[in-house]
PDB file of C-alpha atoms and ligand atoms in Angstrom:
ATOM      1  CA  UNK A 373       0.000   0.000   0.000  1.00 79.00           C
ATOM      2  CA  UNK A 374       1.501   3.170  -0.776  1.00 93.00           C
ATOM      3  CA  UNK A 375       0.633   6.848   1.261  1.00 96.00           C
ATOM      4  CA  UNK A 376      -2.291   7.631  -0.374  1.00 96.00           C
ATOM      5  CA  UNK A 377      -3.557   4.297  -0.336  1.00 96.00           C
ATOM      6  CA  UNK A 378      -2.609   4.060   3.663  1.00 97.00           C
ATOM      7  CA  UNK A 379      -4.226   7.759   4.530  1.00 98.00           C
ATOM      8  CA  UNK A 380      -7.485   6.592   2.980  1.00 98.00           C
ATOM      9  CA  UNK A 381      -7.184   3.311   5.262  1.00 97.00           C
ATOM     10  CA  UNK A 382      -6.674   5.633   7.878  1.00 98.00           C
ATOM     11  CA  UNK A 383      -9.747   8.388   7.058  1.00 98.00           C
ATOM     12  CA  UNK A 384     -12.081   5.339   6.662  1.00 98.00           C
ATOM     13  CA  UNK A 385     -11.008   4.369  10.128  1.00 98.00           C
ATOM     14  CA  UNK A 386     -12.034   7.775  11.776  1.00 98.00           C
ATOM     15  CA  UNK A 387     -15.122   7.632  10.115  1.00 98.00           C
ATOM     16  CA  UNK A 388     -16.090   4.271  11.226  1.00 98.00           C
ATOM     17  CA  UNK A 389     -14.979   5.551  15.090  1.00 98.00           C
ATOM     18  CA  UNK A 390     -17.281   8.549  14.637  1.00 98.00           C
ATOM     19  CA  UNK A 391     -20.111   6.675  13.278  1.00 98.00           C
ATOM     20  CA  UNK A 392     -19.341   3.856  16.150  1.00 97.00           C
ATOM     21  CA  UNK A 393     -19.478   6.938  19.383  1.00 96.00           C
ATOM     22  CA  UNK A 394     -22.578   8.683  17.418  1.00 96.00           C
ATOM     23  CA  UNK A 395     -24.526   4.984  16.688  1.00 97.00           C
ATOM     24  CA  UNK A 396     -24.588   5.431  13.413  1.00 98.00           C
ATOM     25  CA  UNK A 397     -23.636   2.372  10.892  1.00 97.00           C
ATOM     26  CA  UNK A 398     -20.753   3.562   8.438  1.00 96.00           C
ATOM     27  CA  UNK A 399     -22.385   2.788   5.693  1.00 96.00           C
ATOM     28  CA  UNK A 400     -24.667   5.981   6.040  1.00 96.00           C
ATOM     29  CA  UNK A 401     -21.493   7.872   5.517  1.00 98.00           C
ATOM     30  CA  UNK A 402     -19.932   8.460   2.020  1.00 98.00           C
ATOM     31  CA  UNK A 403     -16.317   9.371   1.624  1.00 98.00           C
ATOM     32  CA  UNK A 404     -15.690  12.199  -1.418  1.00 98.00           C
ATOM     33  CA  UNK A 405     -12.315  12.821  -2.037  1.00 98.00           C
ATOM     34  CA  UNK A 406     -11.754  16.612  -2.539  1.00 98.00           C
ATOM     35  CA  UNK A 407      -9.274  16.597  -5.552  1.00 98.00           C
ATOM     36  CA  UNK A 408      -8.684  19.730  -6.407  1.00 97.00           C
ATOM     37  CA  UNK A 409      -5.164  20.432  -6.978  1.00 96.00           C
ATOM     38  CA  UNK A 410      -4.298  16.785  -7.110  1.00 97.00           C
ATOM     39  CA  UNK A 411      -2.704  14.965 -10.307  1.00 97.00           C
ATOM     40  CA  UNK A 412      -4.828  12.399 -12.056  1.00 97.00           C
ATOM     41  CA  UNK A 413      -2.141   9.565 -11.325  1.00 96.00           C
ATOM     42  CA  UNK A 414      -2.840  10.292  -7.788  1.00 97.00           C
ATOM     43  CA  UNK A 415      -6.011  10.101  -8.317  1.00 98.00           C
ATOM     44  CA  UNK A 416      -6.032   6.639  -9.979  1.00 97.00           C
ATOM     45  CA  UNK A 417      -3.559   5.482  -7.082  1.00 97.00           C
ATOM     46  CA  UNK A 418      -6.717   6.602  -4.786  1.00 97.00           C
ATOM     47  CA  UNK A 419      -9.485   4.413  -7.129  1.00 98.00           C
ATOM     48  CA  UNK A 420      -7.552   1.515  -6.139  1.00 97.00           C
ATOM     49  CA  UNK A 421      -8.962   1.012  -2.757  1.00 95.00           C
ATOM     50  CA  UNK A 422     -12.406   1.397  -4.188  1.00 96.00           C
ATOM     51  CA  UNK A 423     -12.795   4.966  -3.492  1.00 97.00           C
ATOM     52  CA  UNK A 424     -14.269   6.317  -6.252  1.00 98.00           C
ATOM     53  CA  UNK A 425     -15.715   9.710  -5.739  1.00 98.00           C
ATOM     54  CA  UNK A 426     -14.040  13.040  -6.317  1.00 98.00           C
ATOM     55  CA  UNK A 427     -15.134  16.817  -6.004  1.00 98.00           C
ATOM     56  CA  UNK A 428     -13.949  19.397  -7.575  1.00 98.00           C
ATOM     57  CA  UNK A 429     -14.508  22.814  -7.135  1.00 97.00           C
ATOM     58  CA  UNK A 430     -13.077  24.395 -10.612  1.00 98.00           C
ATOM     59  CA  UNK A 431     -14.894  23.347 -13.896  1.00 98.00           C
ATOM     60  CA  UNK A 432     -11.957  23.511 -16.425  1.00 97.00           C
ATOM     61  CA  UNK A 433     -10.305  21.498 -14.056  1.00 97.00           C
ATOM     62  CA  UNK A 434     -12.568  19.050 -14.136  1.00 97.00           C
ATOM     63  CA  UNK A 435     -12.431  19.334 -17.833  1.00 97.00           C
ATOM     64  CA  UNK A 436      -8.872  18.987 -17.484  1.00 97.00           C
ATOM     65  CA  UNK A 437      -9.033  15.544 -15.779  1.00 97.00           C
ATOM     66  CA  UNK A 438     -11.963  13.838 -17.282  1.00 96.00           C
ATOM     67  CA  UNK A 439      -9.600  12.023 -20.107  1.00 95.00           C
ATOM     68  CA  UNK A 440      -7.079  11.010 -17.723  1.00 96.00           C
ATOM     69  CA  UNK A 441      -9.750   9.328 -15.177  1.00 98.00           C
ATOM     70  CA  UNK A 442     -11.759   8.429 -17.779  1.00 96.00           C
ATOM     71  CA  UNK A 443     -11.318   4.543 -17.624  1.00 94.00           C
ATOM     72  CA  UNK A 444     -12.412   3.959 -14.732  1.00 98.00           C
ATOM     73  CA  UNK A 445     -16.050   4.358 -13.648  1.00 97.00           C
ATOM     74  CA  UNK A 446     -16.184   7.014 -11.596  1.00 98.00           C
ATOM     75  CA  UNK A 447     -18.355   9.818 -10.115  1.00 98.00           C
ATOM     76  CA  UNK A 448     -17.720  13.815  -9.740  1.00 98.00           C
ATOM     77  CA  UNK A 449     -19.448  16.299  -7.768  1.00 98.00           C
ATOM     78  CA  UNK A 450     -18.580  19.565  -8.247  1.00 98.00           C
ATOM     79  CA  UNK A 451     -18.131  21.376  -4.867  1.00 98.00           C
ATOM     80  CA  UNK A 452     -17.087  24.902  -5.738  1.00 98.00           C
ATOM     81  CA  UNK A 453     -18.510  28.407  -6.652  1.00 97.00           C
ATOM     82  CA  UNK A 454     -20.207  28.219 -10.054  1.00 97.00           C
ATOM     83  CA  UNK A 455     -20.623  30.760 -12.640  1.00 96.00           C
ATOM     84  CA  UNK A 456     -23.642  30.830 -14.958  1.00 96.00           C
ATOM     85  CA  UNK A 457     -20.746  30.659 -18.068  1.00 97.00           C
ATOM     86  CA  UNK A 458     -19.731  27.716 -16.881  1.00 97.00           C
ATOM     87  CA  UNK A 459     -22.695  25.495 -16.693  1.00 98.00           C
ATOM     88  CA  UNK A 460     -22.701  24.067 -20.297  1.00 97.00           C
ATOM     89  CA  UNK A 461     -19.113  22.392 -19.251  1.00 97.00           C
ATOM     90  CA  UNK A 462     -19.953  21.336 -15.722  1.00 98.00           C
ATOM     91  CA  UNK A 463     -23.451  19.672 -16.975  1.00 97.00           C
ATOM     92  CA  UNK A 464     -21.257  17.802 -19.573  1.00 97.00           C
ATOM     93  CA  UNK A 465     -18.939  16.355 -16.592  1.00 97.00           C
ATOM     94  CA  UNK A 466     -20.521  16.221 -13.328  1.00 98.00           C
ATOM     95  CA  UNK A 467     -22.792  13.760 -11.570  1.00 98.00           C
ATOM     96  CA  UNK A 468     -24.147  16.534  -9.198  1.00 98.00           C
ATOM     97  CA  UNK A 469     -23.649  20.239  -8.710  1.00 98.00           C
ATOM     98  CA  UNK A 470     -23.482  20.709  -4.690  1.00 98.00           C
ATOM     99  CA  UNK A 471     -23.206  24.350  -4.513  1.00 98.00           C
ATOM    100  CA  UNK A 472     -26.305  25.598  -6.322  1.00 98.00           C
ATOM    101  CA  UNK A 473     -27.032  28.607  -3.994  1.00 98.00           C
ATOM    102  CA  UNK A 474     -29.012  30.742  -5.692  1.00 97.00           C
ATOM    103  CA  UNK A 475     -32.545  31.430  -8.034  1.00 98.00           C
ATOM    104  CA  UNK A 476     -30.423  32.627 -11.056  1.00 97.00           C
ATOM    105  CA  UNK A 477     -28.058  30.065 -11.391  1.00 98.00           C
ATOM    106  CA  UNK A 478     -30.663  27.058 -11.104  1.00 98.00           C
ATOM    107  CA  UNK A 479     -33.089  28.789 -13.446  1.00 98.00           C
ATOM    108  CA  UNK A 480     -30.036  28.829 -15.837  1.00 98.00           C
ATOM    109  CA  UNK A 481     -29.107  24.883 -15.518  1.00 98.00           C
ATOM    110  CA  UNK A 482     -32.742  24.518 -15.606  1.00 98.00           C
ATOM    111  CA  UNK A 483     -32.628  25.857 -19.031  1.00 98.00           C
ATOM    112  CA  UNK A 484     -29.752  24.007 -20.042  1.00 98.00           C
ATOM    113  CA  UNK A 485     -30.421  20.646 -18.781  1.00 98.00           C
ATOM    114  CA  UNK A 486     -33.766  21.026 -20.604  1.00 97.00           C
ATOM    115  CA  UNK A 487     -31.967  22.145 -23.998  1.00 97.00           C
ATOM    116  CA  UNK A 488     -29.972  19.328 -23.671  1.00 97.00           C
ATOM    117  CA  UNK A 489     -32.786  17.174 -22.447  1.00 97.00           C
ATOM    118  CA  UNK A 490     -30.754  16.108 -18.896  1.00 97.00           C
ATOM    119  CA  UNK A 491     -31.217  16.173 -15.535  1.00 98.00           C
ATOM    120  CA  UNK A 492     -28.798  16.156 -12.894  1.00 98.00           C
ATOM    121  CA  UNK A 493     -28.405  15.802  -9.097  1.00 98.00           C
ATOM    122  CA  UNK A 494     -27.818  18.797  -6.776  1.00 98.00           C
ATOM    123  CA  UNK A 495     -27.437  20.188  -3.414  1.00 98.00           C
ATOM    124  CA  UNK A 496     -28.247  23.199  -1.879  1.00 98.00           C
ATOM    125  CA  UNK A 497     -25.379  24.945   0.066  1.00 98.00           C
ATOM    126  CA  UNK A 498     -26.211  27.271   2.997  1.00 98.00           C
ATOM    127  CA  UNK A 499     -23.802  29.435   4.509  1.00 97.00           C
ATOM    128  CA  UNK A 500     -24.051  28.222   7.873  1.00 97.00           C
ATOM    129  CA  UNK A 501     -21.376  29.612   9.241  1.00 96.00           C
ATOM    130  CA  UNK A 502     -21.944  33.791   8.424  1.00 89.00           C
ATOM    131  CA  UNK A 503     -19.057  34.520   7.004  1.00 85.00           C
ATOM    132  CA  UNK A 504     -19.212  36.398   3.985  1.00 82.00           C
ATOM    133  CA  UNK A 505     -16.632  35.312   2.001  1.00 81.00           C
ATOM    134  CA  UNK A 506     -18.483  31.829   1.718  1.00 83.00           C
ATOM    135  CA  UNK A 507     -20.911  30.819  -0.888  1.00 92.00           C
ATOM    136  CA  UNK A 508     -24.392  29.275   0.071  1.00 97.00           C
ATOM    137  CA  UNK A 509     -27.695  30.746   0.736  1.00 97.00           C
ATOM    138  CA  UNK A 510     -28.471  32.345   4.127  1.00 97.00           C
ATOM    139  CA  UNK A 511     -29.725  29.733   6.713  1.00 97.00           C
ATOM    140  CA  UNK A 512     -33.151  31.847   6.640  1.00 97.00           C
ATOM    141  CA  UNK A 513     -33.445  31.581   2.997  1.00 97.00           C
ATOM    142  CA  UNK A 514     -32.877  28.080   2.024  1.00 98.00           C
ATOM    143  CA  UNK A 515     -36.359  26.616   2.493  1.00 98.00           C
ATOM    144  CA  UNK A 516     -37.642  29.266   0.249  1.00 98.00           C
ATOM    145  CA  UNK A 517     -34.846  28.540  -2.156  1.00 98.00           C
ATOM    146  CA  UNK A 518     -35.547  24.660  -2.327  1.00 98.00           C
ATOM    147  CA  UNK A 519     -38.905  25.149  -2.887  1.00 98.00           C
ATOM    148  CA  UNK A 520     -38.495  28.074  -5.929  1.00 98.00           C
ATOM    149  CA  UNK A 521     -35.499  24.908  -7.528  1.00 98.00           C
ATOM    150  CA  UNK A 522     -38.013  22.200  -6.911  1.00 97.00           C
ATOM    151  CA  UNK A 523     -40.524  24.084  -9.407  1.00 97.00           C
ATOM    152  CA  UNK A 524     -37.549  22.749 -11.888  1.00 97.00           C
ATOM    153  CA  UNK A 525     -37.711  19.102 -12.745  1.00 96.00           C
ATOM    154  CA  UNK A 526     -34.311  18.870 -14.404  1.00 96.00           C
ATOM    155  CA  UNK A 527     -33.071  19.580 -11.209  1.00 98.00           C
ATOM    156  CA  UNK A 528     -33.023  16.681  -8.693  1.00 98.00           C
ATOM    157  CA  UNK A 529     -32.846  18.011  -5.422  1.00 98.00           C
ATOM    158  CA  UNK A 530     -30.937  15.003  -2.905  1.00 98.00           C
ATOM    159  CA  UNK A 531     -30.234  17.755   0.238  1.00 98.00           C
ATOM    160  CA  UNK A 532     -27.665  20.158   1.214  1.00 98.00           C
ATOM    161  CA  UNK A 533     -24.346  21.288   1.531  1.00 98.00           C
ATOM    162  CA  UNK A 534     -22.060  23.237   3.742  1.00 98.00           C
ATOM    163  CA  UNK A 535     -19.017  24.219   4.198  1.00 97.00           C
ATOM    164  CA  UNK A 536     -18.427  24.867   7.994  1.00 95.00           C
ATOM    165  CA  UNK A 537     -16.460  27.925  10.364  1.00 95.00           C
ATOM    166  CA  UNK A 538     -12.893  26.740   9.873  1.00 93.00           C
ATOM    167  CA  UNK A 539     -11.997  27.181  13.314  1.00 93.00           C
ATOM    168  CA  UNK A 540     -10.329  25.298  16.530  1.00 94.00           C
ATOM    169  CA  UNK A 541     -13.365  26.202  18.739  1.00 96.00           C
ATOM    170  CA  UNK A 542     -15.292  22.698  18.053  1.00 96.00           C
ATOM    171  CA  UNK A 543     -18.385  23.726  19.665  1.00 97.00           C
ATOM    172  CA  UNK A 544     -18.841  26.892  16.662  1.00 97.00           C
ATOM    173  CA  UNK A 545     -18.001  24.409  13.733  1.00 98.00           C
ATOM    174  CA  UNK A 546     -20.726  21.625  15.805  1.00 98.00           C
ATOM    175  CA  UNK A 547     -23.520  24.900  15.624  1.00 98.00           C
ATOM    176  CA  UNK A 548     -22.703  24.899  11.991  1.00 98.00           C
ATOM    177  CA  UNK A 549     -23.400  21.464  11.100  1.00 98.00           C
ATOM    178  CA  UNK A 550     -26.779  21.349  13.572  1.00 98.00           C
ATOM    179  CA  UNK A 551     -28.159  24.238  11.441  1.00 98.00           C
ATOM    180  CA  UNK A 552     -27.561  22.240   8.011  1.00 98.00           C
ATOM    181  CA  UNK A 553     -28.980  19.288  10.067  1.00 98.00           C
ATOM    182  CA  UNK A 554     -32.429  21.055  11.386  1.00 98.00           C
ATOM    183  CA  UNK A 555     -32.843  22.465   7.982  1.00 98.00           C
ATOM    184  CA  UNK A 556     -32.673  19.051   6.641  1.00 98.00           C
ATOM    185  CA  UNK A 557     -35.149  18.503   8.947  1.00 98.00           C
ATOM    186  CA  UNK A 558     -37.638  21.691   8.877  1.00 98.00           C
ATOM    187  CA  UNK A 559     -37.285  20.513   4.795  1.00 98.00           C
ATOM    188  CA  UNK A 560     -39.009  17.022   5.141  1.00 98.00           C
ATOM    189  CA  UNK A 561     -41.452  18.328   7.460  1.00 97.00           C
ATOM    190  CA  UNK A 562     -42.778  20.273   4.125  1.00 96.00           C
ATOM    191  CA  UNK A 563     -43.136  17.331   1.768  1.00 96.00           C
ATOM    192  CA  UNK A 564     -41.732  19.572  -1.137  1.00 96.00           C
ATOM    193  CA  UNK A 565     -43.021  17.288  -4.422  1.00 94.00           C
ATOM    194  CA  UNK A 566     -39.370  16.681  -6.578  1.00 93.00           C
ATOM    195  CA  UNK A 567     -36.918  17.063  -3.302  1.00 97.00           C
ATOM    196  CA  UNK A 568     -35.541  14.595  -1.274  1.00 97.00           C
ATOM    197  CA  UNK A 569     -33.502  15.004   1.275  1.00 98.00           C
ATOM    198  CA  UNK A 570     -31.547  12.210   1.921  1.00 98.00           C
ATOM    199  CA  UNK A 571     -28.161  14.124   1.468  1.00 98.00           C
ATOM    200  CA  UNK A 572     -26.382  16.033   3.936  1.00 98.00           C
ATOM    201  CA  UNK A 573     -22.465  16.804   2.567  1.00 98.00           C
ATOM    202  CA  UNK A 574     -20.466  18.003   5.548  1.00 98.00           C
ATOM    203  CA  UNK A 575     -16.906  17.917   7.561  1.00 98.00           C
ATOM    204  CA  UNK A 576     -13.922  18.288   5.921  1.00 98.00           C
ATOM    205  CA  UNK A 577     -10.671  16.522   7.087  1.00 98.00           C
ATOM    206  CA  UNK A 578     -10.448  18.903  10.220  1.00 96.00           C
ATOM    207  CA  UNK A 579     -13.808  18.196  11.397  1.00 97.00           C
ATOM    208  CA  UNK A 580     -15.461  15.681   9.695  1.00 98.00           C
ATOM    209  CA  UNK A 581     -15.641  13.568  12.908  1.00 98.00           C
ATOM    210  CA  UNK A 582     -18.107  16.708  14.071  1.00 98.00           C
ATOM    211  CA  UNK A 583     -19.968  16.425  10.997  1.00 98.00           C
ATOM    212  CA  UNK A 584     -20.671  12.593  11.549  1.00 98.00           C
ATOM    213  CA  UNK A 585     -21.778  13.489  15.136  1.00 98.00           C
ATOM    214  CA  UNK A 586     -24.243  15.871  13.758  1.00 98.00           C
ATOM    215  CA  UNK A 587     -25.643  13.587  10.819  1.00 98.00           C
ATOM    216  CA  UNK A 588     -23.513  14.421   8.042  1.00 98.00           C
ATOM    217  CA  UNK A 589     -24.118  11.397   4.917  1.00 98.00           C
ATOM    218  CA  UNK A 590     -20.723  12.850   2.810  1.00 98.00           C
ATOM    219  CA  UNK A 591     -17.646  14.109   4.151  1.00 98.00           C
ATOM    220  CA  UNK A 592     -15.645  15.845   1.840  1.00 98.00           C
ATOM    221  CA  UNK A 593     -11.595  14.904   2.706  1.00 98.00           C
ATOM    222  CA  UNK A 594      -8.801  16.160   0.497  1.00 98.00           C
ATOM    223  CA  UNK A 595      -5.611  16.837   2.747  1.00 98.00           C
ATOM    224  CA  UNK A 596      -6.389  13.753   5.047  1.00 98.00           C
ATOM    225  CA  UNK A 597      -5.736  12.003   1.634  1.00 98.00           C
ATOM    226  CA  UNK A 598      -3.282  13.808  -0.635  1.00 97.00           C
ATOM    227  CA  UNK A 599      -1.487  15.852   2.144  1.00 95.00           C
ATOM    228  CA  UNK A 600      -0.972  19.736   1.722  1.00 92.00           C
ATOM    229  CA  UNK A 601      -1.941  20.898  -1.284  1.00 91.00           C
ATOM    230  CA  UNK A 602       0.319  22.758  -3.466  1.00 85.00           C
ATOM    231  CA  UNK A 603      -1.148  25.843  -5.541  1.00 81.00           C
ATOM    232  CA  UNK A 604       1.077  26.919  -8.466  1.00 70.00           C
TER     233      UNK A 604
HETATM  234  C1  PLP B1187     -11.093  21.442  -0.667  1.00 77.18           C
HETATM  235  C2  PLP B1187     -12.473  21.218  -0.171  1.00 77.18           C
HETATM  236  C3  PLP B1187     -12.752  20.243   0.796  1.00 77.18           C
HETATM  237  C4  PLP B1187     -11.685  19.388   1.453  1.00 77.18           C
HETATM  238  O1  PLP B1187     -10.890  20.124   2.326  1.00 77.18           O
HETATM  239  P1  PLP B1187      -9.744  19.438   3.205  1.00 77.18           P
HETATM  240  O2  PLP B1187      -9.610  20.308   4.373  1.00 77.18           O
HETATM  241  O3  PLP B1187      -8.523  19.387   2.348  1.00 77.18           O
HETATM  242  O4  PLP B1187     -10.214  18.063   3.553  1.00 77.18           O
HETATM  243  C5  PLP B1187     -14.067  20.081   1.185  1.00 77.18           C
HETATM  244  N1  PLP B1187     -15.068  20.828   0.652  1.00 77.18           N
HETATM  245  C6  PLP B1187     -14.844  21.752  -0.284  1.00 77.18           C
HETATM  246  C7  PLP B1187     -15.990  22.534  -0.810  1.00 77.18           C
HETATM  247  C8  PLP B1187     -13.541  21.987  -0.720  1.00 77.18           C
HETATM  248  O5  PLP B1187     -13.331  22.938  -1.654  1.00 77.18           O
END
């Protein structure tokens, strides 16, 4: 087993204690590997243990990848900002969009998708943690939100996503991750016709174990993985 190969050994192992302390079976809990930054041959060295689930969070370089990963069966989420001029190439290489955050931008895949007579998985990501450089709908808006996307059929709605308050004080990123959680929750209690919401992607590979705790069904984990990344 080589690093990579060893550090996803070792992330699956946290996950499985977290899920153990919170009562939770581990299969409720998907692993996406955040690989941004990170080489396809890496990537393929990562595949190997059966892991096969990335996120990016940059469409060309998702693009940029899709040949090399391309033999093996794989999925792709894309985790990151989106711009409206760059739905025609995400639609053409993701599985599910987990940032859609706003009215505009699903109206516009909406259009899209139906143009090119798709449909495609997303999320809805809420800013739970206030601050402003982070994408995601205000906590207050996000019902309203999911119900204006679910008028749009080419959009599958499976939950939400967040990214939480990257900070040491656990008990801050925890109120993050309860606020995605009784959203999820306020949701189903509305029986929205075309949502489900099954989905909860949070915890990252500083916190995940928080996330689990607090219901997360994805954790996102790039550095656990692939170490530092290196931006050039
Ligand atoms: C990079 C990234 C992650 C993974 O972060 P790590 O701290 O490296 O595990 C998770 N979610 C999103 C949206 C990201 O962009």
């Amino acid at each position: 087993m080589n690093v990579i190969q060893q550090n996803i050994e070792e992330v699956k192992r946290r996950i499985a204690e977290a899920c153990a302390r919170a009562g939770r079976d581990p299969s409720e809990v998907k692993l996406l590997m955040a690989t941004k930054t990170i080489a396809p041959d890496w990537i393929l060295q990562a595949f190997e243990c059966g892991e096969l689930l990335i996120g990016e969070n940059k469409v060309q370089e998702l693009a940029e990848k899709y040949e090399a990963l391309s033999a093996v069966p794989h999925r792709a989420h894309f985790i990151g900002h989106l711009q409206t001029n760059k739905i025609k190439d995400v639609i053409q290489y993701a599985d599910c969009i987990e940032s859609v955050d706003r009215f505009d931008l699903a109206e516009k895949l909406a259009r899209r998708l139906r143009f090119e007579d798709k449909t495609i998985d997303v999320l809805i990501q809420v800013n739970t943690s206030a601050e402003e450089t982070k994408s995601g709908c205000a906590p207050e808006e996000a019902l309203s939100l999911i119900k204006q996307v679910s008028a749009f059929p080419d959009l599958r709605i499976k939950g939400l996503m967040t990214i939480g308050l990257f900070s040491s004080d656990t008990e801050k990123v925890r109120a993050c991750y309860r606020l995605l959680k009784n959203i999820q929750e306020d949701c189903i209690k509305l029986a929205l016709p075309n949502v489900e919401m099954a989905v909860l992607s949070m915890g990252m590979s500083g916190d995940f174990e928080i996330a689990i705790e607090e219901g997360s069904t994805e954790v996102r984990v790039g550095t656990s993985i692939f170490g530092e990344r290196v931006y050039h």
